[in-house]
mmCIF file of C-alpha atoms and ligand atoms in Angstrom:
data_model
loop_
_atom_site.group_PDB
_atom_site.id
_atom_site.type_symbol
_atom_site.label_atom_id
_atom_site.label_comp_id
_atom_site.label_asym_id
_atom_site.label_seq_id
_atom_site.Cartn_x
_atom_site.Cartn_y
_atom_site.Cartn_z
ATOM 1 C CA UNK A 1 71.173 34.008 -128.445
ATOM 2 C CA UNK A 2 73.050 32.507 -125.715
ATOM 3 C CA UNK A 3 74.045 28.857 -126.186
ATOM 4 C CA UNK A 4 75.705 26.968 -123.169
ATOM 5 C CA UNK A 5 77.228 23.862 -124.411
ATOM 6 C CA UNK A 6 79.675 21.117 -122.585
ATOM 7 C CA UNK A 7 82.747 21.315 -123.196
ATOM 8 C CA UNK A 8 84.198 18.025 -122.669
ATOM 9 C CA UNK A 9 84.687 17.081 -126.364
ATOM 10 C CA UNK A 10 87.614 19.862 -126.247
ATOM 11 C CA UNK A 11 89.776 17.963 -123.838
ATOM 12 C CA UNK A 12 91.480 15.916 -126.473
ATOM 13 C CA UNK A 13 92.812 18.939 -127.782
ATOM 14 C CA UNK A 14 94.673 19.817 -124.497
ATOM 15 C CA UNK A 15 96.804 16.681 -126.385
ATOM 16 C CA UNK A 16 98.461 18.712 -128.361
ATOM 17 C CA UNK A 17 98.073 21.939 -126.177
ATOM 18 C CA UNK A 18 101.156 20.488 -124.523
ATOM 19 C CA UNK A 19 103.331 20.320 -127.279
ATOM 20 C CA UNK A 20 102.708 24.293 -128.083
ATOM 21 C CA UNK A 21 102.987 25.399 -124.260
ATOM 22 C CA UNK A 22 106.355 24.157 -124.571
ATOM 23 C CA UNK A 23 106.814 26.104 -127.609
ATOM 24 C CA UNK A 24 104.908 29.065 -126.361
ATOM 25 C CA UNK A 25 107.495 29.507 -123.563
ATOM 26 C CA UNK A 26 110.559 28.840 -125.633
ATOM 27 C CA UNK A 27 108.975 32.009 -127.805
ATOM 28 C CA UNK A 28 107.979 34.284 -125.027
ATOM 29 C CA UNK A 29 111.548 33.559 -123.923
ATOM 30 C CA UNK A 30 112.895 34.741 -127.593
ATOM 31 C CA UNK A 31 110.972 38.223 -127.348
ATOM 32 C CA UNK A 32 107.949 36.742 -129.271
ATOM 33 C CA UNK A 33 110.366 36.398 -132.266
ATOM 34 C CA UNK A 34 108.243 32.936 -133.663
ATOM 35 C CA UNK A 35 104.770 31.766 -132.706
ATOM 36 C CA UNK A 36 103.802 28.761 -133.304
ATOM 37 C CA UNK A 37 100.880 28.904 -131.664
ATOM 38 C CA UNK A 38 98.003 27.108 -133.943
ATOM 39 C CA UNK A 39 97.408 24.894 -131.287
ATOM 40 C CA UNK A 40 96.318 27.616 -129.252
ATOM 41 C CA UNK A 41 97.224 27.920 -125.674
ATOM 42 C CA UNK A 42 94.616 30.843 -124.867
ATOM 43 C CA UNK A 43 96.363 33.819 -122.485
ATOM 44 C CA UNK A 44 99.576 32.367 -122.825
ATOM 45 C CA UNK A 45 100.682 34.550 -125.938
ATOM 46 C CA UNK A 46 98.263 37.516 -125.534
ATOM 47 C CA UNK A 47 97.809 37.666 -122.146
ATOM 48 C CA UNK A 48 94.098 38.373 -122.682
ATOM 49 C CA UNK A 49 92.087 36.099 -124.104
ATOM 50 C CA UNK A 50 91.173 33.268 -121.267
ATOM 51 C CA UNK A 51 87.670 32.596 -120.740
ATOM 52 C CA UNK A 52 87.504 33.847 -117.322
ATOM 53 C CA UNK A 53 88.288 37.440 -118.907
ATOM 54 C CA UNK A 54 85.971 37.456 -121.527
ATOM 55 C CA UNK A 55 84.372 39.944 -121.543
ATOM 56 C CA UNK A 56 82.993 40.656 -125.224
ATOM 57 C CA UNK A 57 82.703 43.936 -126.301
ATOM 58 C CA UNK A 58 79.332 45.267 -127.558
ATOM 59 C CA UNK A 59 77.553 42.821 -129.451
ATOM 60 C CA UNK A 60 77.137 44.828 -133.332
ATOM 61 C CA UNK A 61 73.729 42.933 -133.748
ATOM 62 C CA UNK A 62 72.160 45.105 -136.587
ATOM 63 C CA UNK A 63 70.198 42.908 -139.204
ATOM 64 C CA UNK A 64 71.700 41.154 -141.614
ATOM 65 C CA UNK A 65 69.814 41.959 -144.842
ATOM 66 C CA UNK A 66 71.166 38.924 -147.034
ATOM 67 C CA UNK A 67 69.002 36.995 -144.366
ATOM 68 C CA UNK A 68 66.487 36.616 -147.090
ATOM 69 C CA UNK A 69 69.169 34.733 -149.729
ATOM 70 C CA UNK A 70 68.989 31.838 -147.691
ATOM 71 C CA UNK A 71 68.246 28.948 -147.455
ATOM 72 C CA UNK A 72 69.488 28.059 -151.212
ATOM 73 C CA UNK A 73 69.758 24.790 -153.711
ATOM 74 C CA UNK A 74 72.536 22.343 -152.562
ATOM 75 C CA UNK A 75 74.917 20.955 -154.810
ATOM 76 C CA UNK A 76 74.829 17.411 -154.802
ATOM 77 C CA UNK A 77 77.827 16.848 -156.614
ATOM 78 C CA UNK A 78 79.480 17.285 -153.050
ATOM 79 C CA UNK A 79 78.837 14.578 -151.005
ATOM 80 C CA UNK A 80 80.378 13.051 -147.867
ATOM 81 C CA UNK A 81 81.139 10.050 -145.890
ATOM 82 C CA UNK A 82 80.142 11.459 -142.315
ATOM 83 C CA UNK A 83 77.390 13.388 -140.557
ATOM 84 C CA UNK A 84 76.582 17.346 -140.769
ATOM 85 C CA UNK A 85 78.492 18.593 -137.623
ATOM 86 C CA UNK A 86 75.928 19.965 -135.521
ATOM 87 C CA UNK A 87 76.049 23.626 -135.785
ATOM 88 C CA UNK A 88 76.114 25.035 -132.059
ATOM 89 C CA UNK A 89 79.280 22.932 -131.880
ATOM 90 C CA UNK A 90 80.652 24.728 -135.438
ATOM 91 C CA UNK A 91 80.028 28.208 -134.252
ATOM 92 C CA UNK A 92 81.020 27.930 -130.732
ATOM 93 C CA UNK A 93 84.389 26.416 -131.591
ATOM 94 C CA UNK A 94 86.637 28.449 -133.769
ATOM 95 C CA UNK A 95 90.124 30.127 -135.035
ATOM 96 C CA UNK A 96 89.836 33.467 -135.555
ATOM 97 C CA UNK A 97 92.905 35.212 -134.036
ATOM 98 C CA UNK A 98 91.585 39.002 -135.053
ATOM 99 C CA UNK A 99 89.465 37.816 -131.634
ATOM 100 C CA UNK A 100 91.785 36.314 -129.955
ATOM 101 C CA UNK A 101 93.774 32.801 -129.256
ATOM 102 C CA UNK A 102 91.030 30.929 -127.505
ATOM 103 C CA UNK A 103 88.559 28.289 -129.679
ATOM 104 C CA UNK A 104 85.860 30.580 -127.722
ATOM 105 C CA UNK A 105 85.671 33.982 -129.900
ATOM 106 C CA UNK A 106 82.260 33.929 -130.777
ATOM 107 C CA UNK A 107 81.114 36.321 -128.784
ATOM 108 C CA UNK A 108 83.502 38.890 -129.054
ATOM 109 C CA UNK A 109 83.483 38.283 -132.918
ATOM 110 C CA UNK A 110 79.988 39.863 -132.696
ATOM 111 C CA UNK A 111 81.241 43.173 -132.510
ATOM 112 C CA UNK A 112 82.280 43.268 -136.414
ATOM 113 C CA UNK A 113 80.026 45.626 -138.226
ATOM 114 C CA UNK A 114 79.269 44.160 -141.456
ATOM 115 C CA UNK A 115 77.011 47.035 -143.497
ATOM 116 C CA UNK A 116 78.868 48.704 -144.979
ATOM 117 C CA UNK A 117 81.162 45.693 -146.586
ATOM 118 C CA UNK A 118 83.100 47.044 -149.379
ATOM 119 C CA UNK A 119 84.983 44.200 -151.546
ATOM 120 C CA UNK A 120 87.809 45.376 -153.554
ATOM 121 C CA UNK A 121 89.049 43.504 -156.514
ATOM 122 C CA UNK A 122 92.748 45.060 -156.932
ATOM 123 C CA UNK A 123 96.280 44.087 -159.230
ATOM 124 C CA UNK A 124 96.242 42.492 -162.405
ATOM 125 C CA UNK A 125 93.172 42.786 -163.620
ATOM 126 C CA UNK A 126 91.476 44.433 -166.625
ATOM 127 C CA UNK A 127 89.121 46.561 -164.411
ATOM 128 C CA UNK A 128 90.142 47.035 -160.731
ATOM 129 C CA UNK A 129 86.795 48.069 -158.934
ATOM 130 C CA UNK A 130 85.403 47.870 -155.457
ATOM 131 C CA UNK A 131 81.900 46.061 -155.087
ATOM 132 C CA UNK A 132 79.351 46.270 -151.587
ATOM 133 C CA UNK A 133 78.671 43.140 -150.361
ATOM 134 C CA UNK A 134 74.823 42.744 -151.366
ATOM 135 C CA UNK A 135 75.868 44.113 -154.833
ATOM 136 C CA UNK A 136 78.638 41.367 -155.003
ATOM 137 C CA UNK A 137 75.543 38.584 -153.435
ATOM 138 C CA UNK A 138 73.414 39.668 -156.190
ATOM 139 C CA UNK A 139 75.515 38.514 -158.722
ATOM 140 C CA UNK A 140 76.382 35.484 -157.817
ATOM 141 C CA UNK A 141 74.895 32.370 -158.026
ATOM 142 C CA UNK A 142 74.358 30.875 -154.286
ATOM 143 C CA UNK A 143 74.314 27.227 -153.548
ATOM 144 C CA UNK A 144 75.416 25.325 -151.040
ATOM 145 C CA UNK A 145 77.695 22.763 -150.948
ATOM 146 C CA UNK A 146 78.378 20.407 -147.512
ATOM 147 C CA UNK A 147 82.183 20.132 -147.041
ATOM 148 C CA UNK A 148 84.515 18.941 -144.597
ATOM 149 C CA UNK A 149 87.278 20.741 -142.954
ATOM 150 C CA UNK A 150 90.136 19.523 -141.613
ATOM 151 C CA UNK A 151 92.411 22.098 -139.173
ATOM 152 C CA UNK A 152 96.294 21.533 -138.843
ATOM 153 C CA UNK A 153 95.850 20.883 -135.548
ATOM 154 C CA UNK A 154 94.056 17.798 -136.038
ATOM 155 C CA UNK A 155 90.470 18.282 -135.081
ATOM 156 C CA UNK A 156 87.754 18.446 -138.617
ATOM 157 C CA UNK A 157 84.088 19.184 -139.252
ATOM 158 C CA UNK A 158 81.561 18.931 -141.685
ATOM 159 C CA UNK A 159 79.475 21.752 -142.697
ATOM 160 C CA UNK A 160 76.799 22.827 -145.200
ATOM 161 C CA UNK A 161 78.162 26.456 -146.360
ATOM 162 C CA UNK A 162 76.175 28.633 -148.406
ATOM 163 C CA UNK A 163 77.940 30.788 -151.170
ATOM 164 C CA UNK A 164 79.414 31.026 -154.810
ATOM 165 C CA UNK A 165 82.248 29.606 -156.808
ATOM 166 C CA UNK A 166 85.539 31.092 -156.574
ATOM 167 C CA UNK A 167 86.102 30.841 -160.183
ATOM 168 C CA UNK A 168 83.007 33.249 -160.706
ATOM 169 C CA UNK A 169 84.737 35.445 -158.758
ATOM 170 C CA UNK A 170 87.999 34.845 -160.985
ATOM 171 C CA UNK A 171 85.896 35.426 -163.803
ATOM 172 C CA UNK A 172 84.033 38.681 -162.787
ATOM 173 C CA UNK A 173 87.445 40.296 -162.207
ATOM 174 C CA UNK A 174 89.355 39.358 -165.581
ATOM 175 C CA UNK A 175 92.627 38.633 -164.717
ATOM 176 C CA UNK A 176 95.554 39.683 -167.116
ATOM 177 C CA UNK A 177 97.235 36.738 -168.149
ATOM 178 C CA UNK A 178 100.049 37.849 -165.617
ATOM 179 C CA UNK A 179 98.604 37.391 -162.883
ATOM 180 C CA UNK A 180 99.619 33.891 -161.017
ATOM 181 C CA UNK A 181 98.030 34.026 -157.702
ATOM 182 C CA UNK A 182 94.952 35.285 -155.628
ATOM 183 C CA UNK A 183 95.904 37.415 -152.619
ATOM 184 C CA UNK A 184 93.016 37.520 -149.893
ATOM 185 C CA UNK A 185 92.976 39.310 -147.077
ATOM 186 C CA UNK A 186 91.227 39.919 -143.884
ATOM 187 C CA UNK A 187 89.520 43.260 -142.787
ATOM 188 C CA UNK A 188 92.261 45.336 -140.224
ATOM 189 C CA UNK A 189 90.227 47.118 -137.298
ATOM 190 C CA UNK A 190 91.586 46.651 -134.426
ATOM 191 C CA UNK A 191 88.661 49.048 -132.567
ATOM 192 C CA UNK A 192 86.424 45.586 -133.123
ATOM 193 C CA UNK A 193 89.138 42.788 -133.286
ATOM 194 C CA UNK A 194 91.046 43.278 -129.929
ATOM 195 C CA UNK A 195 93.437 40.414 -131.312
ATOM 196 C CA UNK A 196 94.871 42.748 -133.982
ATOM 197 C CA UNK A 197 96.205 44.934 -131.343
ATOM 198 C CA UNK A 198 99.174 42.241 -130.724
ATOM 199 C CA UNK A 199 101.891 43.715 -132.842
ATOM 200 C CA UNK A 200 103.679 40.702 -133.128
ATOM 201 C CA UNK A 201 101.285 39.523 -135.452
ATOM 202 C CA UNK A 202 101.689 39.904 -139.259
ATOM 203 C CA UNK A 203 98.248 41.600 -139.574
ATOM 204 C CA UNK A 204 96.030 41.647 -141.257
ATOM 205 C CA UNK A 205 95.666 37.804 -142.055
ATOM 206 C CA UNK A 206 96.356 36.795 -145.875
ATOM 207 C CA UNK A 207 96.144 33.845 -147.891
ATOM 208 C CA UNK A 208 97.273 33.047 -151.706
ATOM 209 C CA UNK A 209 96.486 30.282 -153.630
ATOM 210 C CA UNK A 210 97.575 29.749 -157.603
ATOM 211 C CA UNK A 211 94.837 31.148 -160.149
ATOM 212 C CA UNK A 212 94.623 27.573 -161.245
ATOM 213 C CA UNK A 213 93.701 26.308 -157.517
ATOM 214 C CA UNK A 214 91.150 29.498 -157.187
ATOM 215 C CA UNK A 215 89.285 28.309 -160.271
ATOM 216 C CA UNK A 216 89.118 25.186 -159.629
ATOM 217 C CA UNK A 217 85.717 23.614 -158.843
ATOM 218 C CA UNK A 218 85.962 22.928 -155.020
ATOM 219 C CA UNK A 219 87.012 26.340 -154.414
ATOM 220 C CA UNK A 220 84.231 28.108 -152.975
ATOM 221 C CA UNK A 221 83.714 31.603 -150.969
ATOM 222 C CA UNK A 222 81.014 31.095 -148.366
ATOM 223 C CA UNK A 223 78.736 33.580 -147.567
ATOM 224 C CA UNK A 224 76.336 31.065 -145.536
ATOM 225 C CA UNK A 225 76.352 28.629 -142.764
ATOM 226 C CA UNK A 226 73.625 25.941 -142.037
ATOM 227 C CA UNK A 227 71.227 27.961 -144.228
ATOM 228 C CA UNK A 228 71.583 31.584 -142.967
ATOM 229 C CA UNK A 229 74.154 34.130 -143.399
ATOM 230 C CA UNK A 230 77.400 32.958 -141.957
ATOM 231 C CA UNK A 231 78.043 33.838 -138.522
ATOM 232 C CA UNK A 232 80.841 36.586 -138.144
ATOM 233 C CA UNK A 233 82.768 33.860 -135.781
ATOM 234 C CA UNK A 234 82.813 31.530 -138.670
ATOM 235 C CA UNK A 235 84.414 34.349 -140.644
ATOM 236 C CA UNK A 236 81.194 36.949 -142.139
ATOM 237 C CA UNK A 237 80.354 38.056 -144.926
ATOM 238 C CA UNK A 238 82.838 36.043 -147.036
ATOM 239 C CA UNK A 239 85.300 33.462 -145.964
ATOM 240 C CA UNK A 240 87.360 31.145 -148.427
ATOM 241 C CA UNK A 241 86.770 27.350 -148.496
ATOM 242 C CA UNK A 242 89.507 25.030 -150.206
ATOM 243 C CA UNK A 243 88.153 21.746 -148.418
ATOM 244 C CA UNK A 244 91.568 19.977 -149.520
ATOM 245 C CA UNK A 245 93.966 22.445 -147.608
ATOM 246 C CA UNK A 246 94.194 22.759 -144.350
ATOM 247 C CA UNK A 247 91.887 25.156 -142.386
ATOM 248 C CA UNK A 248 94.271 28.187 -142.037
ATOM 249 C CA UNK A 249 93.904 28.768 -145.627
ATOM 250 C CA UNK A 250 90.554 29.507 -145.109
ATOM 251 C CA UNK A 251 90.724 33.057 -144.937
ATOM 252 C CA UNK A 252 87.665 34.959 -143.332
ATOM 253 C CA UNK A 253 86.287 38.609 -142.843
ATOM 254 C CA UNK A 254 87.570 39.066 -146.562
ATOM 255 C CA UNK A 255 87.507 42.971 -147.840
ATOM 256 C CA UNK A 256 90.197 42.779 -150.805
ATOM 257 C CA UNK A 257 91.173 39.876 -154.431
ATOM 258 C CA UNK A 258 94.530 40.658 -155.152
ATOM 259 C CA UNK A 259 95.487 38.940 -158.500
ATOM 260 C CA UNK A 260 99.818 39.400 -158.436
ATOM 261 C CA UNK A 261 102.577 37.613 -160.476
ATOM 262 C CA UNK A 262 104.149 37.139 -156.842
ATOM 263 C CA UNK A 263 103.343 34.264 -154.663
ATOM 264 C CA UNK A 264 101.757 35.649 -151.439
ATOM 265 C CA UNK A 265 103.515 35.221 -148.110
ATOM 266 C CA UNK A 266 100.340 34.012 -145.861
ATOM 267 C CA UNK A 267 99.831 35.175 -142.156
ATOM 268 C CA UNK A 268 101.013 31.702 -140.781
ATOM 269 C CA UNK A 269 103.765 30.862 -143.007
ATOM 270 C CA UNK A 270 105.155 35.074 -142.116
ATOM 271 C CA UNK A 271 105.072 33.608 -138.390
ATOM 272 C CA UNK A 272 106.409 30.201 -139.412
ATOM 273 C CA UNK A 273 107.199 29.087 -142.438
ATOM 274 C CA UNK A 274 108.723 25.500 -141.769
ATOM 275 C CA UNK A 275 105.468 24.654 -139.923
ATOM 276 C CA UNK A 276 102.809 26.543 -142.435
ATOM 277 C CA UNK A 277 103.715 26.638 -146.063
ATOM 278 C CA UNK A 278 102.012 28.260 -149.150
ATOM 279 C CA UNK A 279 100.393 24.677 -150.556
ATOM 280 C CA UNK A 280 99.307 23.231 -147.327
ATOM 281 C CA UNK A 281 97.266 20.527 -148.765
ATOM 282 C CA UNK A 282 96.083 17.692 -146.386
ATOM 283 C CA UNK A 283 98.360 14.572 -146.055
ATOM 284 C CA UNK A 284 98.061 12.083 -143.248
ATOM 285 C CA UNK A 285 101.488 11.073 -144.019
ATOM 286 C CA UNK A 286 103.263 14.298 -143.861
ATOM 287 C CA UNK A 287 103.153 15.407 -139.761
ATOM 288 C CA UNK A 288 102.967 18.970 -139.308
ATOM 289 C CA UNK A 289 107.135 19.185 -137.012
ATOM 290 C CA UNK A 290 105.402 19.065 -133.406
ATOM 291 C CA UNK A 291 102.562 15.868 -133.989
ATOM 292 C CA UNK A 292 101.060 13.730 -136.124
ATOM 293 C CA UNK A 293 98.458 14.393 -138.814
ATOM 294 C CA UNK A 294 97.362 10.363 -139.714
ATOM 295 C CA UNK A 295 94.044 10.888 -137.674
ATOM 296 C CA UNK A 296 91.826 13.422 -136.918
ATOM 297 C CA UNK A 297 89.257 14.316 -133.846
ATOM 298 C CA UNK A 298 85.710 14.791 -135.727
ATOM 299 C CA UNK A 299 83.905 17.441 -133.473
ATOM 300 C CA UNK A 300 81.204 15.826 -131.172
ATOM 301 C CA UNK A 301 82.674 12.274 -131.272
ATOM 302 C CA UNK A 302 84.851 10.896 -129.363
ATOM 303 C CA UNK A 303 86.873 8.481 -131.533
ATOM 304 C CA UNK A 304 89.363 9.458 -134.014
ATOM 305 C CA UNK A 305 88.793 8.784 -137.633
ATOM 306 C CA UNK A 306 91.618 8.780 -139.906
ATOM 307 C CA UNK A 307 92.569 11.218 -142.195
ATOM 308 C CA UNK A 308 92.496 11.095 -145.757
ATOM 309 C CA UNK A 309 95.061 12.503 -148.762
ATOM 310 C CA UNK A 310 93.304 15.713 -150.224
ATOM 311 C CA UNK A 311 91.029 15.398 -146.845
ATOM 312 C CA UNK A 312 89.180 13.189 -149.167
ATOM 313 C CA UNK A 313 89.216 15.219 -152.282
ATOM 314 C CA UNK A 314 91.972 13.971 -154.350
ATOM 315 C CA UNK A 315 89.561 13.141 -157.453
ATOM 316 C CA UNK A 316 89.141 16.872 -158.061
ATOM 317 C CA UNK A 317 92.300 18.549 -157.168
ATOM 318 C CA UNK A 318 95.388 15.734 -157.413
ATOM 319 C CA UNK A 319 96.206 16.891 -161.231
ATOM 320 C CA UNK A 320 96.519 20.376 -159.950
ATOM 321 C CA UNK A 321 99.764 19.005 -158.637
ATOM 322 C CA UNK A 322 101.277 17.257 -161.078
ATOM 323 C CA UNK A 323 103.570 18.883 -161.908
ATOM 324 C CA UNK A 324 104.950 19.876 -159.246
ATOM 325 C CA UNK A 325 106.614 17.614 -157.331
ATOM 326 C CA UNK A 326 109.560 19.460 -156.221
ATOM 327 C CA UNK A 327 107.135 21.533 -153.828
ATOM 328 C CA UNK A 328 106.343 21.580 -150.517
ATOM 329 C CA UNK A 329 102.745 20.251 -151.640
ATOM 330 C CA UNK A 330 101.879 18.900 -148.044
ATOM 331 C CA UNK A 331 102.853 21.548 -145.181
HETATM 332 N N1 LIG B 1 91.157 36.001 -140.760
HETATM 333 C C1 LIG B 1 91.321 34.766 -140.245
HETATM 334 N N2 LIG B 1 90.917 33.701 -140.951
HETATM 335 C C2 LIG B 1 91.064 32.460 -140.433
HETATM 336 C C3 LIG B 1 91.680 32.247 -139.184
HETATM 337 C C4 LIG B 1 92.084 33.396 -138.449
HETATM 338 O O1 LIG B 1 92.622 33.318 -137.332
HETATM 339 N N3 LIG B 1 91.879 34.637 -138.997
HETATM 340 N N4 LIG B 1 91.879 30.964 -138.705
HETATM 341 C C5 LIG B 1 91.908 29.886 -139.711
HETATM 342 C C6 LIG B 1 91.903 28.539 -139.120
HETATM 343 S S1 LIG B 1 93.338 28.018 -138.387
HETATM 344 C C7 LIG B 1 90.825 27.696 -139.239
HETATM 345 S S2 LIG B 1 90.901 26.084 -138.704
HETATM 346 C C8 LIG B 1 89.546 28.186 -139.785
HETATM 347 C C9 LIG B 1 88.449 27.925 -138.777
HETATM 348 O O2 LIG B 1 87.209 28.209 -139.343
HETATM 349 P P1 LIG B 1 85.910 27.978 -138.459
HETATM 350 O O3 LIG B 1 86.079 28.829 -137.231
HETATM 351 O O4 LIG B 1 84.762 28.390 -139.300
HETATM 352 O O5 LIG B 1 85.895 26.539 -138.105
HETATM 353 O O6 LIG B 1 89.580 29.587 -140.094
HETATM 354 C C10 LIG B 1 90.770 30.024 -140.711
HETATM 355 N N5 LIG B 1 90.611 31.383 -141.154
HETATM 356 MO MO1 LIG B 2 93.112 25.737 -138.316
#
């Protein structure tokens, strides 16, 4: 399926593009060292990922047999303010630096084989065990839930995902009453994901969140998109969703739950700490060091809308934080 859309609703981006060139050089210059490189300036870092060379390696198109799960119920509970982004612009536009740097990995994400899938549930738990994809489908209940998401570098979407609670998750794997956080982490293959090659990269991506944020409500692993399996671009088989953080926190290609008594360094904060914390909850009033985070570019329009505390979810996740104020709750 080849899908040739215009790309003139990515020029605002080229915005902020500026801002992280600058940067970009400044690191090349230090040896690599930091990357701050969100905002992606394709080629720039790795040298290889401008559209003119893309040339995708060969597409892994074997069926998907959880193609049958979907379409399922949606949740009505989770309602929004804005329209369904339409999905050629969802799937053609994405982060997924196992692929490389550019917004325009789709196609070369279609090389990742996903059968066989193993999940492994690992660290503080009462049974540590390792689970195949359909078995881990099968026992969960599906429904889909339409959420926004809101990237650090300013752009957002809304999207029906298809998938399960993370607190049944949580709950499958019995966490000892140690355990503090949820380490996930991202599939390492870098015979698939040409982006993994760059050493300078803290591979293989991870993200943490607190065992209270994982089992809360809005926490949600997706294993669908637009009612079908999720595209491996938009991060198959399973891919976290925590609609209230910013969209590096959504962790894709997941093959391993850590449950740990130590907070997880993620893959962004490794590279840059001061720029991408551990909370990284939405706040139009907190600017990420290099621009502005009041407003936000809503794929396929072309005016900005502005952006909201929690991206619009503070009724179910403000008490989470409390009581803890002396954080770094917004960055
Ligand atoms: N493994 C992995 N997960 C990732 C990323 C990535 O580069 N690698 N990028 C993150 C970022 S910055 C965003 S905005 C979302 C994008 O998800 P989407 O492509 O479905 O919009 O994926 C997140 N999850
Ligand atoms: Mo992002």
């Amino acid at each position: 399926m080849l899908i040739k859309i215009k790309k003139g609703w990515e020029l605002p981006e080229s915005a902020a593009t500026s801002e992280s060139t600058f940067l970009n050089r400044r690191s090349l210059l230090k040896g690599m060292a930091a990357g701050p490189i969100l905002a992606a300036t394709a080629g720039l870092v790795t040298g290889c990922d401008g559209e003119s060379s893309q040339t995708a390696q060969a597409a892994n198109n074997e069926p998907d047999p959880s193609a049958n799960l979907y379409p399922v119920q949606r949740n009505l509970r989770y309602r929004l303010d804005r329209d369904e982004t339409p999905e050629e612009l969802a799937t053609t536009y994405n982060n997924y630096y196992e692929f490389g740097s550019s917004k325009n990995i789709w196609q070369k994400a279609q090389a990742l084989p996903l059968r066989p899938w193993t999940v492994k549930i690992s660290g503080m738990v009462e049974t540590p065990m390792e689970i195949g994809i359909d078995d881990l489908l099968a026992k969960m209940p599906l429904e889909e839930r339409v959420y926004r998401h809101r990237c650090v570098e300013a752009w957002s979407m809304a999207v029906p995902y298809s998938g399960f609670a993370l607190k049944d998750l949580v709950d499958m794997a019995r966490p000892l009453g140690s355990a503090k956080y949820l380490k996930m982490v991202t599939f390492k293959d870098d015979s698939v994901a040409s982006g993994q090659k760059a050493g300078w990269y803290p591979w293989p991506y991870v993200e943490g969140l607190t065992i209270e944020e994982a089992t809360n409500e809005l926490a949600f692993i997706a294993t669908g998109l637009y009612g079908k399996p999720i595209p491996k671009q938009n991060g198959a088989p399973l891919r976290l969703a925590v609609p209230w953080k910013y969209g590096f926190k959504h962790v894709k290609g997941l093959v391993e739950f850590e449950f740990t008594d130590k907070r997880p360094v993620s893959f962004w904060e490794e590279i840059q700490a001061s720029e991408y914390g551990f909370w990284a909850n939405v706040n139009p009033e907190v600017s990420h060091p290099r621009w502005s985070q009041a407003t936000e570019r809503v794929l396929g329009q072309d005016e900005r809308v502005p952006t909201l505390l929690y991206n619009g979810y503070g009724e179910f996740v403000a008490d989470l934080y409390s009581n803890l104020k002396g954080e770094r709750l917004f960055i």
